[in-house]
Short mmCIF file of C-alpha atoms and ligand atoms in Angstrom, two decimals:
data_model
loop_
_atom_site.label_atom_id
_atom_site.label_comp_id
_atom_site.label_asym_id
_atom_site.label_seq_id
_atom_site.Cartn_x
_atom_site.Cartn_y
_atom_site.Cartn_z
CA UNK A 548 154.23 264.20 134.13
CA UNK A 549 153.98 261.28 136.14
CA UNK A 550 155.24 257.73 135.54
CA UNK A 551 155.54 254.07 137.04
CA UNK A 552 158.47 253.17 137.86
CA UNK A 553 158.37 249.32 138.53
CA UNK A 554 161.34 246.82 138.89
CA UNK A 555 159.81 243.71 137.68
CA UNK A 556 160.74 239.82 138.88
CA UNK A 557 158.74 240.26 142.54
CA UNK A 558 156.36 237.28 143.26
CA UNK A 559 153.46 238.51 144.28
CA UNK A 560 151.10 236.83 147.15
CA UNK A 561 147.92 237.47 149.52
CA UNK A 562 144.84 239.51 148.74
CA UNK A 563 143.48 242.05 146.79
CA UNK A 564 140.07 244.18 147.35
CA UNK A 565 137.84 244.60 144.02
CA UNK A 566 136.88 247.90 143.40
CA UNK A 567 133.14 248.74 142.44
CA UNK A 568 133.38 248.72 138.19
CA UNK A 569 133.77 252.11 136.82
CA UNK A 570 131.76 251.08 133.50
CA UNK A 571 128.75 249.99 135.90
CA UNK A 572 129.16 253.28 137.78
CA UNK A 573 128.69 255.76 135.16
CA UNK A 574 125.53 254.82 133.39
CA UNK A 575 124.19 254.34 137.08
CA UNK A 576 125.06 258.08 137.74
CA UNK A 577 123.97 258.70 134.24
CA UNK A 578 121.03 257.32 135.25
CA UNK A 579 120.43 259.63 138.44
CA UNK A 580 119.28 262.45 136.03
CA UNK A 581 116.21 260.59 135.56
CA UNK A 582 115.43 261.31 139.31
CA UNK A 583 114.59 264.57 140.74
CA UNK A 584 115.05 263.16 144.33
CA UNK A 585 118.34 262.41 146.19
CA UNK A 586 119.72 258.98 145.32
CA UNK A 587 122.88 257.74 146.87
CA UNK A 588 125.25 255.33 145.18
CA UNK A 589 127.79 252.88 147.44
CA UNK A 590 131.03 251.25 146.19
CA UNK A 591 131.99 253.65 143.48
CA UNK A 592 135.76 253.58 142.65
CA UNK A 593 138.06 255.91 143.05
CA UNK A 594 138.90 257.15 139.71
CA UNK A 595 139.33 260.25 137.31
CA UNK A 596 136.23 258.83 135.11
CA UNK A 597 134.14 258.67 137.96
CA UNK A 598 135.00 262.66 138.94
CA UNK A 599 134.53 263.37 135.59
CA UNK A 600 131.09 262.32 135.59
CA UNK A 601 129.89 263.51 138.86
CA UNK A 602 131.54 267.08 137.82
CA UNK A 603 129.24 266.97 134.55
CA UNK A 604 126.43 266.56 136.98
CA UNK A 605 127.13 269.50 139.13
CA UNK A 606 128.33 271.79 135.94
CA UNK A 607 124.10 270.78 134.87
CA UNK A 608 122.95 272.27 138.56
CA UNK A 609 123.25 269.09 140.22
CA UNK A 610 124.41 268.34 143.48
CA UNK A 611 126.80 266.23 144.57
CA UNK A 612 128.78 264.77 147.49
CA UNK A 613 131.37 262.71 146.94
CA UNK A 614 133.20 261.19 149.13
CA UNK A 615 135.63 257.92 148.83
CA UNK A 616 133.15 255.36 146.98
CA UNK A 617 130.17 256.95 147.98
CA UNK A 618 127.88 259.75 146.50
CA UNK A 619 124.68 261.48 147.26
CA UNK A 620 122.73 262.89 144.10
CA UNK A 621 120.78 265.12 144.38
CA UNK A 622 119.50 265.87 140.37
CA UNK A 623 116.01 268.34 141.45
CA UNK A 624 118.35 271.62 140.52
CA UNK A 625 119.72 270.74 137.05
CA UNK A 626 118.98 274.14 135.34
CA UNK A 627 121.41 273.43 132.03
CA UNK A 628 120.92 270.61 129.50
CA UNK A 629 124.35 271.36 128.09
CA UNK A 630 127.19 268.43 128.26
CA UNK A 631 129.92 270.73 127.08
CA UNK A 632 133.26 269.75 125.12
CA UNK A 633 135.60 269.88 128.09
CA UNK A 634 134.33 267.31 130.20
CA UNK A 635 133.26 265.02 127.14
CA UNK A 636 136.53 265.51 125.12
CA UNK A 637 137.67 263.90 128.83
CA UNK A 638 135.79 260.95 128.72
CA UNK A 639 133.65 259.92 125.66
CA UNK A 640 131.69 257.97 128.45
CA UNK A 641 129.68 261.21 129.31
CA UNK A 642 127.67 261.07 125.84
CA UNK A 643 125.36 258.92 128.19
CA UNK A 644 123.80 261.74 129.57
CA UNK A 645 121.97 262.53 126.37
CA UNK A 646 119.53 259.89 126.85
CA UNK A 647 118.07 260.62 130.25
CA UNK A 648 118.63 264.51 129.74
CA UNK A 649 116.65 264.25 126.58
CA UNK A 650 113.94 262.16 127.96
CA UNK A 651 113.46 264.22 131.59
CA UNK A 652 113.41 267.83 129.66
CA UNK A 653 112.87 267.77 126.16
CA UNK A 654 115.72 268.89 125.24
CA UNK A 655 119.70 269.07 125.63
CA UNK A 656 122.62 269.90 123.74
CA UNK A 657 125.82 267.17 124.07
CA UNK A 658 128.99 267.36 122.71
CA UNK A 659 130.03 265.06 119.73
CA UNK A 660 132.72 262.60 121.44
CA UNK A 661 135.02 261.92 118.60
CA UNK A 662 137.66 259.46 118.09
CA UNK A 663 139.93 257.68 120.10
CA UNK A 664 143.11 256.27 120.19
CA UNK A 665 141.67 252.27 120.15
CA UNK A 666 139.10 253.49 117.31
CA UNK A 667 136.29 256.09 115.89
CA UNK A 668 133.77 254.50 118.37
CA UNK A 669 130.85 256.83 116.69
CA UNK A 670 127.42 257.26 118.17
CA UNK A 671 125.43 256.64 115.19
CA UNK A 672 123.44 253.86 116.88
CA UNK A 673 122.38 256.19 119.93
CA UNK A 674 121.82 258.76 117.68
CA UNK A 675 119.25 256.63 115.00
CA UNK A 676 117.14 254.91 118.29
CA UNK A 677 116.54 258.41 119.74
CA UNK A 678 115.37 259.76 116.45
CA UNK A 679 112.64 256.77 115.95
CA UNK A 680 111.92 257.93 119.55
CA UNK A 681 110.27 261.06 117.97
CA UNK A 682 113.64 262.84 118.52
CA UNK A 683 114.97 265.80 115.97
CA UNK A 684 118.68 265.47 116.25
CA UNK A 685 120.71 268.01 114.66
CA UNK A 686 125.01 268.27 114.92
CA UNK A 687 125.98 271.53 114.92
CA UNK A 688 129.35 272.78 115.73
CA UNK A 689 130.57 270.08 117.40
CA UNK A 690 127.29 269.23 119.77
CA UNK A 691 124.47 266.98 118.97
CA UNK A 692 121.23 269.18 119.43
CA UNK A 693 118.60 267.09 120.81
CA UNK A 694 114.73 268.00 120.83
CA UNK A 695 111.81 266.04 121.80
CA UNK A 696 109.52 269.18 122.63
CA UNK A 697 106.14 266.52 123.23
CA UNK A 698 108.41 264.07 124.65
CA UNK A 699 109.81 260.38 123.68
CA UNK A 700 107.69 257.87 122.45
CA UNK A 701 108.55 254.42 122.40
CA UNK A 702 109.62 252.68 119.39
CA UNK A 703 110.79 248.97 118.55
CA UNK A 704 114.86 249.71 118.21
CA UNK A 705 116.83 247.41 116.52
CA UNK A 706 120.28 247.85 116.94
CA UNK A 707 122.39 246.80 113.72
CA UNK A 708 125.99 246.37 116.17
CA UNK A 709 125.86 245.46 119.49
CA UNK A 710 126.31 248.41 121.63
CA UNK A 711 126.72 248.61 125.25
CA UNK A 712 126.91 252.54 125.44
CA UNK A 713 123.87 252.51 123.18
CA UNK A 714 121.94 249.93 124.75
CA UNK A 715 122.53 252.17 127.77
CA UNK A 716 120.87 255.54 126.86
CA UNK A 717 117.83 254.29 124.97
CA UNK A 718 117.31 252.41 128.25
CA UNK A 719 117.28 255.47 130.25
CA UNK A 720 115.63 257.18 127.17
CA UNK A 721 112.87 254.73 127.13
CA UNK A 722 111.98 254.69 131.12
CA UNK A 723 110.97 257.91 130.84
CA UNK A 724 109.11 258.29 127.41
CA UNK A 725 105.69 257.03 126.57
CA UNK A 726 104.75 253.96 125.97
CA UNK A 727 106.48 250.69 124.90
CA UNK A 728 109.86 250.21 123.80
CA UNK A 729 111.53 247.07 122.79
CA UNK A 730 115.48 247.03 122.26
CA UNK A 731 116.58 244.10 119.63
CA UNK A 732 120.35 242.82 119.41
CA UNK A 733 120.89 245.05 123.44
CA UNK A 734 123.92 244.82 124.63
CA UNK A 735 123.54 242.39 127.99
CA UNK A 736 127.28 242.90 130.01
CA UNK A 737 126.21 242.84 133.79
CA UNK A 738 127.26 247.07 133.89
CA UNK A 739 123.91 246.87 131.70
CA UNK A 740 122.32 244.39 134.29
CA UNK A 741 122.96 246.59 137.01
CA UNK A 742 121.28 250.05 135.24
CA UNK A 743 117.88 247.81 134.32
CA UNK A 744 118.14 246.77 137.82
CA UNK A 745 118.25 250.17 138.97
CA UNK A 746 115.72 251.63 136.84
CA UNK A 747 113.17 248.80 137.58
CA UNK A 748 114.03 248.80 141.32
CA UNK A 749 112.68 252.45 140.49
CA UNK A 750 109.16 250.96 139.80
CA UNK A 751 109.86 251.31 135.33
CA UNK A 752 108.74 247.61 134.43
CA UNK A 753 111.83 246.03 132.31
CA UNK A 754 111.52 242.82 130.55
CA UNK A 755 114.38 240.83 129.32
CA UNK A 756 117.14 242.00 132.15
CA UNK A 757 120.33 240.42 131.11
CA UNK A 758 118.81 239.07 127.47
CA UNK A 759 119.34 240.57 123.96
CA UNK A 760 115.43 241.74 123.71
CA UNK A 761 114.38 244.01 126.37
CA UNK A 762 110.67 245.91 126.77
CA UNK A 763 110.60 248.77 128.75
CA UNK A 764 107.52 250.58 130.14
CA UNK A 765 108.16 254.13 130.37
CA UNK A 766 106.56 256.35 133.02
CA UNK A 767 105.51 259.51 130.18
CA UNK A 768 107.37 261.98 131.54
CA UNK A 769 106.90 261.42 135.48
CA UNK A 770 110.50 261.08 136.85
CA UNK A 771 112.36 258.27 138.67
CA UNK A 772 112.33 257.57 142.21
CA UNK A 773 115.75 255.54 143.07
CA UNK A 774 116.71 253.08 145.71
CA UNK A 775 119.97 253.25 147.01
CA UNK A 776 122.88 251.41 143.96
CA UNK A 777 125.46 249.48 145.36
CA UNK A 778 127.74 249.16 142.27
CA UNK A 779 128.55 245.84 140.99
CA UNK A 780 132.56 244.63 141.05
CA UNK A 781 135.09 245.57 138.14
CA UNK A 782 135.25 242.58 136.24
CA UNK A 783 137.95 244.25 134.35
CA UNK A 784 139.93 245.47 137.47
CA UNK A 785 139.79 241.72 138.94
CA UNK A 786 140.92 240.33 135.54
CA UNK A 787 143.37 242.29 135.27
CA UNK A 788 144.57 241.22 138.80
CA UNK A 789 143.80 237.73 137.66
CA UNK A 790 146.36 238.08 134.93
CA UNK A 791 148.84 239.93 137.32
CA UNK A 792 148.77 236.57 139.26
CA UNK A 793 149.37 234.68 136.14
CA UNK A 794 151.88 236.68 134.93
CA UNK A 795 154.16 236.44 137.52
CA UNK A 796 153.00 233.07 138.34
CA UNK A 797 152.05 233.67 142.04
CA UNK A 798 149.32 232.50 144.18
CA UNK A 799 146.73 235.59 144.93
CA UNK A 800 142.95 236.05 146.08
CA UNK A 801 140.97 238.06 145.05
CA UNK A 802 137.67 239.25 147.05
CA UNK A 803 134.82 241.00 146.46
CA UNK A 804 134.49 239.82 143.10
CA UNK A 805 131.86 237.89 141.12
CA UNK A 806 133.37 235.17 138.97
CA UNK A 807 130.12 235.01 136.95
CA UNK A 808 131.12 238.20 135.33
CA UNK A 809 134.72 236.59 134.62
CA UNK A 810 134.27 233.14 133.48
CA UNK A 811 135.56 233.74 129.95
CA UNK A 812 139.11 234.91 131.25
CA UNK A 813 139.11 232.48 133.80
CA UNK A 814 138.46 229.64 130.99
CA UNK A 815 141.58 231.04 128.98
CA UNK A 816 143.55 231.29 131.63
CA UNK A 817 142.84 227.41 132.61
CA UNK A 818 143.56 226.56 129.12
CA UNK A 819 146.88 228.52 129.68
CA UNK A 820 147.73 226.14 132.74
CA UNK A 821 146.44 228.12 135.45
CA UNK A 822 143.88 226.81 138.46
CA UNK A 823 141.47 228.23 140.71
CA UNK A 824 139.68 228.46 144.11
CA UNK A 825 136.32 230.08 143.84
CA UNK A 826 133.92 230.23 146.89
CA UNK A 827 131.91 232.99 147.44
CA UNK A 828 132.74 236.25 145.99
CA UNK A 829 137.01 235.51 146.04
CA UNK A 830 138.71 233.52 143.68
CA UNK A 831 142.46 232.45 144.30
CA UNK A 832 144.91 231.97 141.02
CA UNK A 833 147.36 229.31 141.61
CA UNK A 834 150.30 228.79 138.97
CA UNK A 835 150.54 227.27 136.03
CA UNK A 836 153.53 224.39 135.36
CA UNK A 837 153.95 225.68 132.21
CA UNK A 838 152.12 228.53 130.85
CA UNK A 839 150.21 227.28 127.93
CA UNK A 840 149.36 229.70 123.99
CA UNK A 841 146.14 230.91 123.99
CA UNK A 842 143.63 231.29 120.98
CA UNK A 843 140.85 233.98 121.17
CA UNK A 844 138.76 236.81 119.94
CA UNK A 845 136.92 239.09 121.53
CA UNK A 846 133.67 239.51 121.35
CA UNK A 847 130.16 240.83 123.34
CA UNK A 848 129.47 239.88 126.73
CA UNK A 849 129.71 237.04 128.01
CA UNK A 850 132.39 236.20 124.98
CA UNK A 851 136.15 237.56 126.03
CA UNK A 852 135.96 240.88 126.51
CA UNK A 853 137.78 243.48 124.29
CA UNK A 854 139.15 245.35 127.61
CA UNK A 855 140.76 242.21 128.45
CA UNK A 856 142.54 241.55 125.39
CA UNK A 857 145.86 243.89 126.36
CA UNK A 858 145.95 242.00 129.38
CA UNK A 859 145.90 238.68 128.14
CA UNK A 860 148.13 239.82 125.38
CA UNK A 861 151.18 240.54 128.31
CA UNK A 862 150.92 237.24 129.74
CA UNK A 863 150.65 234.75 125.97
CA UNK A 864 154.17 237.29 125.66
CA UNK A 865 155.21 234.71 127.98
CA UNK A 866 153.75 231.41 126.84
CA UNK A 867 155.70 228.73 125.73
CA UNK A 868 154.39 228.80 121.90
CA UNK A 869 152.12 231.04 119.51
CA UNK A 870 149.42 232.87 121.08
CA UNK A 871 147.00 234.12 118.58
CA UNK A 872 144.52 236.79 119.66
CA UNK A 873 141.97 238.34 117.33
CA UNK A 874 140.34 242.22 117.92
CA UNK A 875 136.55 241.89 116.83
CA UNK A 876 135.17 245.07 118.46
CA UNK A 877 137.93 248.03 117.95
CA UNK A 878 139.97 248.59 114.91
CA UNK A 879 142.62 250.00 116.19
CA UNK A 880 142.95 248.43 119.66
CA UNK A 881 146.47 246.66 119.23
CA UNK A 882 148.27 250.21 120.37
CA UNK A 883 150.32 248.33 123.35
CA UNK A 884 151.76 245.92 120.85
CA UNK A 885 154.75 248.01 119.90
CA UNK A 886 155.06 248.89 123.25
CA UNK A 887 155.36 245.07 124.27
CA UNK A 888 157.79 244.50 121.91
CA UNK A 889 160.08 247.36 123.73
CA UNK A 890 159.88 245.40 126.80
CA UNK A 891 161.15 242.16 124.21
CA UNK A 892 157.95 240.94 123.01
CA UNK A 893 157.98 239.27 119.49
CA UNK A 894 154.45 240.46 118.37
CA UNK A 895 153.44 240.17 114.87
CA UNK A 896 149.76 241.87 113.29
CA UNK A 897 148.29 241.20 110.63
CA UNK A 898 144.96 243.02 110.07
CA UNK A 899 142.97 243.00 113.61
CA UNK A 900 144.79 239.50 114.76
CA UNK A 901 148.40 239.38 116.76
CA UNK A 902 150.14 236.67 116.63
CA UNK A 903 152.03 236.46 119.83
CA UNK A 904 155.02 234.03 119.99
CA UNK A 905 156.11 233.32 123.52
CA UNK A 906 159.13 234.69 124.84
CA UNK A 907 161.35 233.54 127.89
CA UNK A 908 162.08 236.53 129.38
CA UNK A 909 161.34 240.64 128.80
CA UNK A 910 163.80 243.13 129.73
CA UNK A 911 162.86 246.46 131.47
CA UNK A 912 162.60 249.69 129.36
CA UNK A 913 160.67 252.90 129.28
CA UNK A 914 157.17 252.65 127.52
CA UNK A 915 154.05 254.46 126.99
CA UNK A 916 150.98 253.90 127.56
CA UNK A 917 148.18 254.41 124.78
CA UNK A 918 144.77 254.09 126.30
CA UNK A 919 143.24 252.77 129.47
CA UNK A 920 143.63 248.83 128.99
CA UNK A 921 147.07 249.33 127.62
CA UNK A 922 148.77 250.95 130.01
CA UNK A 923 147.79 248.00 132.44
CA UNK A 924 149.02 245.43 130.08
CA UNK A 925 152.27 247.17 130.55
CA UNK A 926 152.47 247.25 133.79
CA UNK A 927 151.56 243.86 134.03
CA UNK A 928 154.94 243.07 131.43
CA UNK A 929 156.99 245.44 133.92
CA UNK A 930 155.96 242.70 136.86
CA UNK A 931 157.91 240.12 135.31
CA UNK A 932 160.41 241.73 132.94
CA UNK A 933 164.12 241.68 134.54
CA UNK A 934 165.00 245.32 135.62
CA UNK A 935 163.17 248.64 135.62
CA UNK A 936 160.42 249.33 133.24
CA UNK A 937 158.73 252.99 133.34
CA UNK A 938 155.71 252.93 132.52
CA UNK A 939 154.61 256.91 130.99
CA UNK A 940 151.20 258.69 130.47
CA UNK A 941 149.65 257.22 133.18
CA UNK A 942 146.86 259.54 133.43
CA UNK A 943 144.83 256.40 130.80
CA UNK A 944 145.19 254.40 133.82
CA UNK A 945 144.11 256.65 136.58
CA UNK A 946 140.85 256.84 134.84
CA UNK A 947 139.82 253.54 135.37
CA UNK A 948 141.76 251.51 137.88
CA UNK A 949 141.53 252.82 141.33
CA UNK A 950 144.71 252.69 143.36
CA UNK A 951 146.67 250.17 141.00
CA UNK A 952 149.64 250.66 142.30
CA UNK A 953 148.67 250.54 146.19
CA UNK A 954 147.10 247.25 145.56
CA UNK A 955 150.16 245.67 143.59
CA UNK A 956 152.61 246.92 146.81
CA UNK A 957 150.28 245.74 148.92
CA UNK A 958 150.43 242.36 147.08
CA UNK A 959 154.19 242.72 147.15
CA UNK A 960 155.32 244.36 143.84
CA UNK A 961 158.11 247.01 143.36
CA UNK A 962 156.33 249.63 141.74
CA UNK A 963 156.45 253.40 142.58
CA UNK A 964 154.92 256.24 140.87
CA UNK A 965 157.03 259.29 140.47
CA UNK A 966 156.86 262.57 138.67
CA UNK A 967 159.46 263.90 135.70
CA UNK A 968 160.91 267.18 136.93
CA UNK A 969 161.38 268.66 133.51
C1 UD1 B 510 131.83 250.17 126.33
C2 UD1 B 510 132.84 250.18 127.45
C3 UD1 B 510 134.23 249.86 126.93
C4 UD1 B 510 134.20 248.52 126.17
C5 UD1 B 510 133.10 248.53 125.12
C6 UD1 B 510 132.92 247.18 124.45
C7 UD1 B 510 131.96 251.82 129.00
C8 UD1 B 510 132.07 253.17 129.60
N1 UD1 B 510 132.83 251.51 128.05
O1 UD1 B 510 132.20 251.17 125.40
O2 UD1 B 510 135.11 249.78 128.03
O3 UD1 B 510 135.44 248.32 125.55
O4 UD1 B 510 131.84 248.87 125.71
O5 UD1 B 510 132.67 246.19 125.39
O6 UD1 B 510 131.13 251.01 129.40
N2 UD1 B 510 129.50 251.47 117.59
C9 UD1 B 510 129.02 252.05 116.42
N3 UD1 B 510 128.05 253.01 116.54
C10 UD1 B 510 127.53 253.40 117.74
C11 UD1 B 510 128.02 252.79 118.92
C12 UD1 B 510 129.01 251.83 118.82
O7 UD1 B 510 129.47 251.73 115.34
O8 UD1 B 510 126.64 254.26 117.77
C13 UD1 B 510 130.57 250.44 117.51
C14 UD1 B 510 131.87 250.85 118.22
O9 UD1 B 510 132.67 251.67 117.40
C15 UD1 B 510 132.49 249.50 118.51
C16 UD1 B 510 131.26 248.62 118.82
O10 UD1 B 510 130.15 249.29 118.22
O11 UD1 B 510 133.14 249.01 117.39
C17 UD1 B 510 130.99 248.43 120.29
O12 UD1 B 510 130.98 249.68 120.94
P1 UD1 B 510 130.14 249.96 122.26
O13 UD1 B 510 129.63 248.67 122.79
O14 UD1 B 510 129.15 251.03 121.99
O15 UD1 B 510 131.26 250.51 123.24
P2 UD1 B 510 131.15 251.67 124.30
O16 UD1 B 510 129.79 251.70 124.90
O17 UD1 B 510 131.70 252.93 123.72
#
């Protein structure tokens, strides 16, 4: 199994590349099903998720090259409707091919995603839209069984939660169905900007882009012609290089990035002490004199967002005074806490709020990582804590960040991976 090994009190300094954002990238190729010409997508990153995905495609009769960040997709030959339990049990992500599956053939058969270590995250919400879509919906053995023999019709949706995985399939649901549909309480994170962008760059008239009430036209049945998608930056890959700056109180940039997408972690991480240079698409972090508590809860987009929260949780470890940082979204998302307080953390929780009193130092130790934004809060403790830290079940983290440890050496950190030999 491999591990990080990383001996922590480096500065870091210069610049880091942004990677195209993995949760933009997969309703976008999500989205490609809706097409039955090629459509290539530019600036994908290079991670497990994304292979995941683009395997489901090709396992449905599409074809696919993929090579670095870019992929042609070519979805004419899909001959199966089936998204079968080994590639979703991989990544719960690929339920979004029930939408546009459902709406471009009538039919398809999805496995159920289940649980997951930072909650149950069900798909309830999908699930209820599609049916007042004129969809019979049936879970058997594991796999939702989706008909729509006449095709979707449009409805008026009104989601009770905000959902951004929901939001996403009745979009691509509704651009093909017929008629009107109107999404209440949508989701509105840019990853969502970019798919309405997509689908109306496609000709599919979309009101509301980037609002909590969108009205989609859908085409009844005739499919999707794409432009070329250049995906959008990883907000959540440059915050989490953000914080990696802040933690270890260096000076970095960061380019190709859009600090629209970021403002609510760069305003905590002013109120912590830090400063910035933004011009253009980079943004530089300078140090903080002291680094400040922080107060916040996460919430939808543009509120902090929840896969932000480990991060931020790694560097308050370090304030000088009581951090207190409340879960809204997950309800079991606080699985790096423990882990934290093995590197010397003092981490209390009480129901879905930590209260996080600053420490002055952490000490190196062997920890394991829990999901995808945990494991990079840990690395991000190992950057700073005196000695050797070892970070373990880094597969969470090779599904989302691309090259994380390439980009911290390159920015001057001591961190290796290696492999156990039992
Ligand atoms: C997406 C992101 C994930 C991020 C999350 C919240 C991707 C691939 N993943 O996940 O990184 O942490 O948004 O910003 O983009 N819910 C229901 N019923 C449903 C659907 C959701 O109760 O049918 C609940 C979830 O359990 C959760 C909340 O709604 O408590 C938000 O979940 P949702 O926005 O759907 O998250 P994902 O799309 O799964």
């Amino acid at each position: 199994m491999q591990y990080l090994e990383i001996r922590g009190g480096k500065k870091l300094s210069g610049s880091v590349t942004i990677s195209g954002a993995k949760n933009a990238a997969l309703p976008v190729i999500a989205a490609t099903i809706l097409s039955d010409k090629p459509v290539t997508l530019t600036n994908l990153p290079d991670v497990v998720d994304i292979r995941t995905l683009l395997t489901l495609l090709t396992m449905l009769g599409g074809t696919v090259e993929h090579k670095g960040s870019v992929a042609h997709i070519d979805n004419s030959s899909i001959n199966s409707h089936k998204a079968v339990y080994e590639i979703v049990s991989q990544m719960r992500a690929s339920i979004l091919v029930l939408g546009p599956l459902l709406t471009r053939f009538g039919e398809c058969e999805v496995s159920l995603p289940g649980g997951c270590a930072i909650g149950q995250r069900p798909i309830d919400l999908h699930l209820k839209a599609l049916e007042a879509m004129g969809a019979e919906i049936a879970i058997e053995s594991g796999y939702v069984h989706a008909k729509a023999p006449n095709g979707l019709h449009g409805a008026k949706i009104i989601f009770d939660k905000i959902t951004v995985g929901g939001t996403e399939n009745i979009v691509m649901a509704a651009a093909m169905a017929k008629g009107t549909t109107t999404i209440i309480n949508a989701a509105k994170e840019p990853e969502i900007v970019q798919l309405c962008e997509m689908i109306a760059d496609a000709g599919v008239s979309i009101k509301g882009i980037g609002t909590n009430e969108l009205v989609i036209e859908g085409t009844d049945g005739i499919p999707l012609q794409f432009k070329n998608v250049e995906i959008i930056p990883d907000r959540i890959e440059a915050g989490t290089y953000l914080c990696a700056g802040a933690i270890t109180q260096s000076e970095i940039r960061l380019e190709k990035v859009k600090a629209e997408h970021i403002r609510a972690s760069i305003d905590k991480l002013e109120s912590m002490g830090f400063s910035f240079d933004i011009s253009g698409d980079t943004i530089t972090i300078h140090p903080a004199e002291h680094i400040k508590p922080v107060s916040l809860i996460t919430i939808e987009y543009p509120g902090f967002p929840t896969d932000m929260q480990a991060q931020f949780m790694a560097v308050a470890a370090l304030a000088e005074g009581e951090s207190l940082i409340e879960e809204r979204l997950f309800e079991n998302r606080f699985m790096h806490v423990s882990e934290l307080n093995r590197l010397g953390a003092d981490i209390w929780l009480k129901g879905s709020t930590a209260a996080v009193k600053g420490v002055g130092t952490l000490h190196g130790a062997d920890v394991m990582a829990t999901d995808l934004r945990a494991s990079s809060a840990l690395v991000l403790a190992g950057l700073v804590a005196e000695g050797t830290t070892k970070v373990r079940r880094i597969y969470h983290l090779d599904r989302g960040y691309d090259n994380l440890e390439g980009k911290l050496t390159a920015l001057g950190a001591d961190i290796i991976r290696k492999k156990d030999t039992k």
